[in-house]
């Protein structure tokens, strides 16, 4: 009898009192038994760590950080403490259906180069509305959930290749992580899964989408979808993504795509459409401009660090610039989708 691969599921928690217990309960209800659960608490102040630890005790491996280390470092701490052949990540504001782990592991065996597997993620309790079925990428480094906000009518029932998974609910092969490195801790939160996914792709690894691996997710529960914190993190971090990972032809072209995106988002503000419009209504146009300026400055202050990372990544690259471009074309997303959430 074949021994099933051992799996480590990591949940990074920060003030997740409303959702953490439901998340952990879904992991204890998994049909896959060869599993350990690791909770990395980023110094929560809402009692979520104490209350859940009193319930589950030694059934879970607990790690308590002395401060909020962010999503990237929080997961890295969990990975370092893990014993699994596969590393599974699950957000503290998400919960998994009983065969989630089993189906991810089955999809991971597709071939030897499968290093990542994406889940079918629904929005909260809305089983018919898609949050994510793997990522799509705009050419300036912004990622978008494949199928996001679409009603699920069976169009995502086929197991297939995707560019890389959302870190909300993903499988990563430990062998792959040991080869390419873990999450970049400079990112703190947001786009770290895009960065890791690109690094894996450049190293020749592939990603599958497992339609039967189902998760439900309260999107942006930890920070509002239109918060200035998230807007800054995304805009700064996506610059680091392209600085590190994009071959020169696509790195040089990326500013044009950013300008195009900004113009469409500006149009959205005028017409009251899209996320930029919602952000300006909650914050202000001035705060939006300040985020762009600040993100540009902070990204380039780190240029010497990112240049070293770029050299380390590019020197080991196993796919050509042409193949990288083919990935962007196959798994690309249009500017209207980014600006307005509209399908193109």
Short mmCIF file of C-alpha atoms in Angstrom, two decimals:
data_model
loop_
_atom_site.label_atom_id
_atom_site.label_comp_id
_atom_site.label_asym_id
_atom_site.label_seq_id
_atom_site.Cartn_x
_atom_site.Cartn_y
_atom_site.Cartn_z
CA UNK A 1 0.00 0.00 0.00
CA UNK A 2 1.34 3.43 -0.98
CA UNK A 3 1.83 5.82 1.93
CA UNK A 4 0.08 9.12 1.16
CA UNK A 5 2.31 12.21 1.10
CA UNK A 6 2.47 14.09 4.38
CA UNK A 7 0.90 17.55 4.17
CA UNK A 8 1.47 20.68 6.26
CA UNK A 9 -1.37 23.22 6.27
CA UNK A 10 -0.34 26.70 7.40
CA UNK A 11 -2.82 29.31 8.62
CA UNK A 12 -1.44 32.78 9.32
CA UNK A 13 -3.71 34.59 11.75
CA UNK A 14 -3.99 38.26 12.62
CA UNK A 15 -7.08 39.35 14.53
CA UNK A 16 -9.21 36.66 12.93
CA UNK A 17 -11.66 36.16 15.78
CA UNK A 18 -14.70 36.15 13.48
CA UNK A 19 -13.44 33.46 11.10
CA UNK A 20 -10.46 31.53 12.52
CA UNK A 21 -12.41 28.84 14.34
CA UNK A 22 -14.50 28.04 11.25
CA UNK A 23 -11.27 27.86 9.22
CA UNK A 24 -9.62 25.41 11.64
CA UNK A 25 -12.77 23.31 12.05
CA UNK A 26 -12.84 22.79 8.28
CA UNK A 27 -9.28 21.46 8.43
CA UNK A 28 -10.13 18.97 11.18
CA UNK A 29 -13.00 17.74 8.99
CA UNK A 30 -10.73 16.88 6.05
CA UNK A 31 -10.98 13.40 4.52
CA UNK A 32 -7.19 13.35 4.13
CA UNK A 33 -5.54 12.12 7.32
CA UNK A 34 -1.79 12.51 6.70
CA UNK A 35 -1.77 16.13 7.76
CA UNK A 36 -0.45 18.59 10.32
CA UNK A 37 -1.98 22.00 11.03
CA UNK A 38 0.26 24.95 11.85
CA UNK A 39 -1.15 28.26 13.06
CA UNK A 40 1.22 31.22 12.94
CA UNK A 41 -0.28 34.07 14.95
CA UNK A 42 0.94 37.57 14.09
CA UNK A 43 0.45 38.93 17.61
CA UNK A 44 -3.35 39.15 17.43
CA UNK A 45 -4.98 41.49 19.92
CA UNK A 46 -8.59 40.34 19.56
CA UNK A 47 -8.29 37.13 21.61
CA UNK A 48 -8.46 34.89 18.54
CA UNK A 49 -5.18 33.17 19.38
CA UNK A 50 -6.08 32.47 23.02
CA UNK A 51 -9.65 31.33 22.33
CA UNK A 52 -8.78 28.91 19.52
CA UNK A 53 -5.76 27.51 21.34
CA UNK A 54 -7.97 26.74 24.35
CA UNK A 55 -10.25 24.74 22.04
CA UNK A 56 -7.73 22.78 19.96
CA UNK A 57 -4.72 22.61 22.26
CA UNK A 58 -1.96 20.24 21.11
CA UNK A 59 -3.88 19.12 18.03
CA UNK A 60 -2.33 22.14 16.33
CA UNK A 61 1.27 23.33 16.14
CA UNK A 62 1.10 26.91 17.46
CA UNK A 63 3.61 29.66 16.72
CA UNK A 64 3.12 33.05 18.35
CA UNK A 65 5.03 36.01 16.90
CA UNK A 66 5.97 39.00 19.05
CA UNK A 67 4.65 41.41 16.40
CA UNK A 68 2.69 41.40 13.15
CA UNK A 69 5.18 39.89 10.71
CA UNK A 70 2.84 40.10 7.73
CA UNK A 71 1.59 37.37 5.40
CA UNK A 72 4.93 36.67 3.68
CA UNK A 73 7.13 36.24 6.76
CA UNK A 74 4.29 34.63 8.71
CA UNK A 75 4.02 31.86 6.13
CA UNK A 76 7.79 31.50 5.92
CA UNK A 77 7.90 30.91 9.68
CA UNK A 78 5.26 28.22 9.24
CA UNK A 79 7.13 26.61 6.33
CA UNK A 80 10.32 26.43 8.38
CA UNK A 81 8.40 24.62 11.13
CA UNK A 82 6.66 22.23 8.73
CA UNK A 83 7.38 18.57 7.99
CA UNK A 84 5.24 18.08 4.91
CA UNK A 85 6.13 17.06 1.39
CA UNK A 86 3.44 19.52 0.37
CA UNK A 87 2.80 22.92 1.91
CA UNK A 88 -0.81 24.10 1.84
CA UNK A 89 -1.78 27.67 2.68
CA UNK A 90 -5.24 28.68 3.85
CA UNK A 91 -6.26 32.19 4.83
CA UNK A 92 -7.70 32.63 8.29
CA UNK A 93 -10.82 34.17 6.67
CA UNK A 94 -11.44 31.08 4.53
CA UNK A 95 -12.69 27.57 5.11
CA UNK A 96 -12.26 24.40 3.06
CA UNK A 97 -14.68 21.69 2.00
CA UNK A 98 -13.86 18.17 3.31
CA UNK A 99 -11.98 16.87 0.24
CA UNK A 100 -9.93 20.05 -0.30
CA UNK A 101 -6.58 18.58 0.79
CA UNK A 102 -7.15 15.23 -0.93
CA UNK A 103 -7.99 16.84 -4.27
CA UNK A 104 -5.05 19.23 -4.16
CA UNK A 105 -2.66 16.36 -3.49
CA UNK A 106 -4.15 14.31 -6.33
CA UNK A 107 -3.72 17.21 -8.77
CA UNK A 108 -0.13 17.74 -7.58
CA UNK A 109 0.75 14.28 -8.92
CA UNK A 110 -0.09 15.30 -12.51
CA UNK A 111 3.61 15.30 -13.45
CA UNK A 112 7.03 15.81 -11.89
CA UNK A 113 7.09 19.52 -12.76
CA UNK A 114 3.80 20.33 -11.03
CA UNK A 115 4.96 22.46 -8.11
CA UNK A 116 1.77 24.43 -7.43
CA UNK A 117 -1.97 23.75 -7.37
CA UNK A 118 -4.77 26.32 -7.28
CA UNK A 119 -8.14 25.85 -5.61
CA UNK A 120 -11.67 26.76 -6.70
CA UNK A 121 -12.43 29.64 -4.34
CA UNK A 122 -15.93 31.03 -3.82
CA UNK A 123 -16.86 34.34 -2.24
CA UNK A 124 -17.96 33.74 1.35
CA UNK A 125 -21.17 31.74 1.50
CA UNK A 126 -22.01 32.49 -2.15
CA UNK A 127 -21.35 29.12 -3.74
CA UNK A 128 -22.32 30.44 -7.16
CA UNK A 129 -19.95 33.45 -7.23
CA UNK A 130 -16.26 32.88 -8.01
CA UNK A 131 -13.50 34.63 -6.07
CA UNK A 132 -10.56 32.91 -7.75
CA UNK A 133 -9.61 29.82 -9.75
CA UNK A 134 -5.94 30.66 -10.05
CA UNK A 135 -4.42 33.97 -11.10
CA UNK A 136 -4.36 35.98 -14.30
CA UNK A 137 -1.73 38.70 -14.80
CA UNK A 138 -1.79 42.17 -16.36
CA UNK A 139 1.56 43.03 -18.04
CA UNK A 140 2.58 45.54 -15.35
CA UNK A 141 2.55 42.89 -12.62
CA UNK A 142 -0.99 43.31 -11.26
CA UNK A 143 -2.71 39.96 -10.73
CA UNK A 144 -6.43 39.26 -11.02
CA UNK A 145 -8.43 36.26 -9.88
CA UNK A 146 -9.34 34.02 -12.80
CA UNK A 147 -13.13 34.08 -13.03
CA UNK A 148 -13.48 36.68 -10.27
CA UNK A 149 -17.08 37.78 -9.65
CA UNK A 150 -18.42 35.44 -12.34
CA UNK A 151 -21.40 33.25 -11.61
CA UNK A 152 -20.26 29.63 -11.64
CA UNK A 153 -22.18 27.82 -14.36
CA UNK A 154 -19.66 25.02 -14.83
CA UNK A 155 -17.15 27.00 -16.91
CA UNK A 156 -14.40 26.17 -14.37
CA UNK A 157 -15.15 22.45 -13.94
CA UNK A 158 -12.19 21.30 -16.02
CA UNK A 159 -8.83 20.59 -14.38
CA UNK A 160 -6.28 22.58 -16.34
CA UNK A 161 -3.05 24.51 -16.21
CA UNK A 162 -3.03 28.02 -14.72
CA UNK A 163 -0.11 30.39 -14.30
CA UNK A 164 0.01 30.17 -10.48
CA UNK A 165 -2.37 29.98 -7.50
CA UNK A 166 -3.74 32.56 -5.12
CA UNK A 167 -1.97 32.36 -1.76
CA UNK A 168 -5.40 32.34 -0.12
CA UNK A 169 -5.74 28.58 -0.71
CA UNK A 170 -2.82 26.96 -2.46
CA UNK A 171 -0.58 23.91 -2.57
CA UNK A 172 3.19 24.29 -3.02
CA UNK A 173 5.60 21.39 -3.36
CA UNK A 174 8.26 21.69 -0.64
CA UNK A 175 10.95 20.55 -3.09
CA UNK A 176 10.07 23.51 -5.30
CA UNK A 177 10.17 25.99 -2.41
CA UNK A 178 13.56 24.69 -1.30
CA UNK A 179 14.82 25.26 -4.85
CA UNK A 180 13.42 28.73 -5.61
CA UNK A 181 13.15 30.17 -2.10
CA UNK A 182 10.17 31.02 0.09
CA UNK A 183 8.03 34.18 0.08
CA UNK A 184 9.92 37.46 -0.25
CA UNK A 185 9.52 39.04 3.18
CA UNK A 186 10.04 42.57 1.83
CA UNK A 187 6.50 42.32 0.42
CA UNK A 188 4.85 42.02 3.88
CA UNK A 189 1.41 41.43 2.32
CA UNK A 190 -0.08 41.32 -1.20
CA UNK A 191 1.59 40.22 -4.46
CA UNK A 192 3.92 37.84 -2.61
CA UNK A 193 2.09 34.92 -4.21
CA UNK A 194 2.55 36.55 -7.64
CA UNK A 195 6.28 36.96 -7.01
CA UNK A 196 6.68 33.36 -5.83
CA UNK A 197 4.57 32.10 -8.74
CA UNK A 198 6.70 33.90 -11.31
CA UNK A 199 9.90 32.64 -9.69
CA UNK A 200 8.56 29.11 -9.90
CA UNK A 201 7.57 29.54 -13.54
CA UNK A 202 10.96 30.98 -14.46
CA UNK A 203 12.56 27.94 -12.84
CA UNK A 204 10.48 25.63 -15.04
CA UNK A 205 7.78 24.59 -12.57
CA UNK A 206 4.10 24.34 -13.54
CA UNK A 207 0.74 24.91 -11.85
CA UNK A 208 -2.54 22.97 -12.00
CA UNK A 209 -6.04 24.12 -11.14
CA UNK A 210 -8.06 21.57 -9.15
CA UNK A 211 -11.80 22.30 -9.58
CA UNK A 212 -12.79 19.83 -6.86
CA UNK A 213 -10.56 21.50 -4.24
CA UNK A 214 -13.16 23.97 -2.99
CA UNK A 215 -12.68 26.83 -0.53
CA UNK A 216 -14.92 29.68 0.61
CA UNK A 217 -13.30 33.04 1.28
CA UNK A 218 -14.37 36.32 2.83
CA UNK A 219 -12.34 38.52 0.43
CA UNK A 220 -10.14 41.22 2.05
CA UNK A 221 -11.46 40.51 5.54
CA UNK A 222 -8.18 41.52 7.22
CA UNK A 223 -7.93 44.82 5.32
CA UNK A 224 -10.66 46.52 3.30
CA UNK A 225 -10.49 45.99 -0.45
CA UNK A 226 -10.35 49.79 -0.92
CA UNK A 227 -8.06 50.64 2.00
CA UNK A 228 -5.08 52.93 1.45
CA UNK A 229 -2.87 50.28 3.11
CA UNK A 230 -3.81 47.65 0.52
CA UNK A 231 -3.58 50.10 -2.38
CA UNK A 232 -0.05 51.11 -1.36
CA UNK A 233 1.12 47.54 -0.76
CA UNK A 234 -0.20 46.34 -4.12
CA UNK A 235 1.20 49.28 -6.10
CA UNK A 236 4.64 49.04 -4.47
CA UNK A 237 4.88 45.28 -4.50
CA UNK A 238 3.82 44.80 -8.11
CA UNK A 239 6.81 47.00 -9.06
CA UNK A 240 9.07 44.63 -7.18
CA UNK A 241 7.47 41.69 -8.98
CA UNK A 242 8.46 43.01 -12.41
CA UNK A 243 11.86 44.32 -11.24
CA UNK A 244 12.81 40.84 -10.05
CA UNK A 245 11.11 38.54 -12.52
CA UNK A 246 10.40 40.11 -15.92
CA UNK A 247 12.89 39.51 -18.73
CA UNK A 248 14.21 42.80 -20.13
CA UNK A 249 11.82 43.23 -23.09
CA UNK A 250 8.77 42.92 -20.82
CA UNK A 251 10.32 44.99 -18.04
CA UNK A 252 10.96 47.85 -20.48
CA UNK A 253 7.38 47.70 -21.82
CA UNK A 254 5.67 47.50 -18.43
CA UNK A 255 5.48 51.30 -17.77
CA UNK A 256 3.34 51.72 -20.89
CA UNK A 257 0.84 49.20 -19.52
CA UNK A 258 0.82 51.00 -16.15
CA UNK A 259 0.07 54.34 -17.83
CA UNK A 260 -2.74 52.68 -19.78
CA UNK A 261 -4.14 51.23 -16.54
CA UNK A 262 -3.96 54.58 -14.75
CA UNK A 263 -5.83 56.26 -17.61
CA UNK A 264 -8.60 53.68 -17.53
CA UNK A 265 -8.81 53.87 -13.75
CA UNK A 266 -9.01 57.67 -14.01
CA UNK A 267 -11.85 57.27 -16.49
CA UNK A 268 -13.50 54.93 -14.01
CA UNK A 269 -13.31 57.58 -11.29
CA UNK A 270 -15.02 60.10 -13.59
CA UNK A 271 -17.76 57.59 -14.47
CA UNK A 272 -18.12 56.16 -10.95
CA UNK A 273 -17.03 52.68 -12.05
CA UNK A 274 -14.51 50.22 -10.70
CA UNK A 275 -12.27 49.87 -7.67
CA UNK A 276 -10.47 53.19 -8.24
CA UNK A 277 -13.80 54.98 -8.05
CA UNK A 278 -14.69 53.19 -4.81
CA UNK A 279 -11.26 54.07 -3.41
CA UNK A 280 -11.64 57.76 -4.27
CA UNK A 281 -15.09 57.84 -2.67
CA UNK A 282 -13.77 56.31 0.54
CA UNK A 283 -10.49 58.24 0.59
CA UNK A 284 -9.62 61.08 -1.84
CA UNK A 285 -7.95 61.71 -5.17
CA UNK A 286 -5.05 63.36 -3.35
CA UNK A 287 -4.48 60.27 -1.22
CA UNK A 288 -4.50 58.19 -4.40
CA UNK A 289 -1.80 60.33 -5.99
CA UNK A 290 0.24 60.21 -2.79
CA UNK A 291 0.05 56.42 -2.78
CA UNK A 292 1.38 56.30 -6.36
CA UNK A 293 4.25 58.67 -5.53
CA UNK A 294 5.08 56.91 -2.27
CA UNK A 295 4.93 53.44 -3.83
CA UNK A 296 7.25 54.54 -6.65
CA UNK A 297 9.72 56.02 -4.17
CA UNK A 298 9.67 53.02 -1.81
CA UNK A 299 10.03 50.55 -4.67
CA UNK A 300 13.08 52.30 -6.08
CA UNK A 301 14.72 52.83 -2.70
CA UNK A 302 14.92 49.04 -2.64
CA UNK A 303 16.37 48.88 -6.16
CA UNK A 304 19.84 47.63 -5.02
CA UNK A 305 18.21 44.77 -3.10
CA UNK A 306 15.85 43.89 -5.93
CA UNK A 307 18.70 44.04 -8.46
CA UNK A 308 20.56 41.38 -6.48
CA UNK A 309 17.40 39.29 -6.29
CA UNK A 310 16.87 39.76 -10.01
CA UNK A 311 20.36 38.50 -10.82
CA UNK A 312 19.88 35.46 -8.58
CA UNK A 313 16.55 34.63 -10.26
CA UNK A 314 17.47 35.36 -13.87
CA UNK A 315 20.77 33.47 -13.81
CA UNK A 316 18.84 30.30 -12.94
CA UNK A 317 16.01 30.93 -15.40
CA UNK A 318 15.01 27.82 -17.38
CA UNK A 319 12.49 29.38 -19.76
CA UNK A 320 13.24 31.84 -22.56
CA UNK A 321 11.96 35.40 -22.82
CA UNK A 322 9.68 34.18 -25.61
CA UNK A 323 8.22 31.48 -23.35
CA UNK A 324 7.70 34.07 -20.61
CA UNK A 325 5.78 36.22 -23.08
CA UNK A 326 3.67 33.24 -24.02
CA UNK A 327 2.75 32.81 -20.36
CA UNK A 328 1.64 36.45 -20.16
CA UNK A 329 -0.45 35.98 -23.33
CA UNK A 330 -2.03 32.69 -22.23
CA UNK A 331 -2.83 33.84 -18.72
CA UNK A 332 -3.21 37.57 -19.28
CA UNK A 333 -6.01 39.87 -18.21
CA UNK A 334 -7.16 43.02 -19.99
CA UNK A 335 -7.04 46.57 -18.69
CA UNK A 336 -10.84 46.96 -18.57
CA UNK A 337 -11.06 43.97 -16.26
CA UNK A 338 -8.46 45.50 -13.94
CA UNK A 339 -10.11 48.94 -14.05
CA UNK A 340 -13.79 47.99 -13.94
CA UNK A 341 -13.97 44.28 -13.15
CA UNK A 342 -15.58 43.72 -16.57
CA UNK A 343 -14.98 40.57 -18.59
CA UNK A 344 -13.28 41.19 -21.95
#
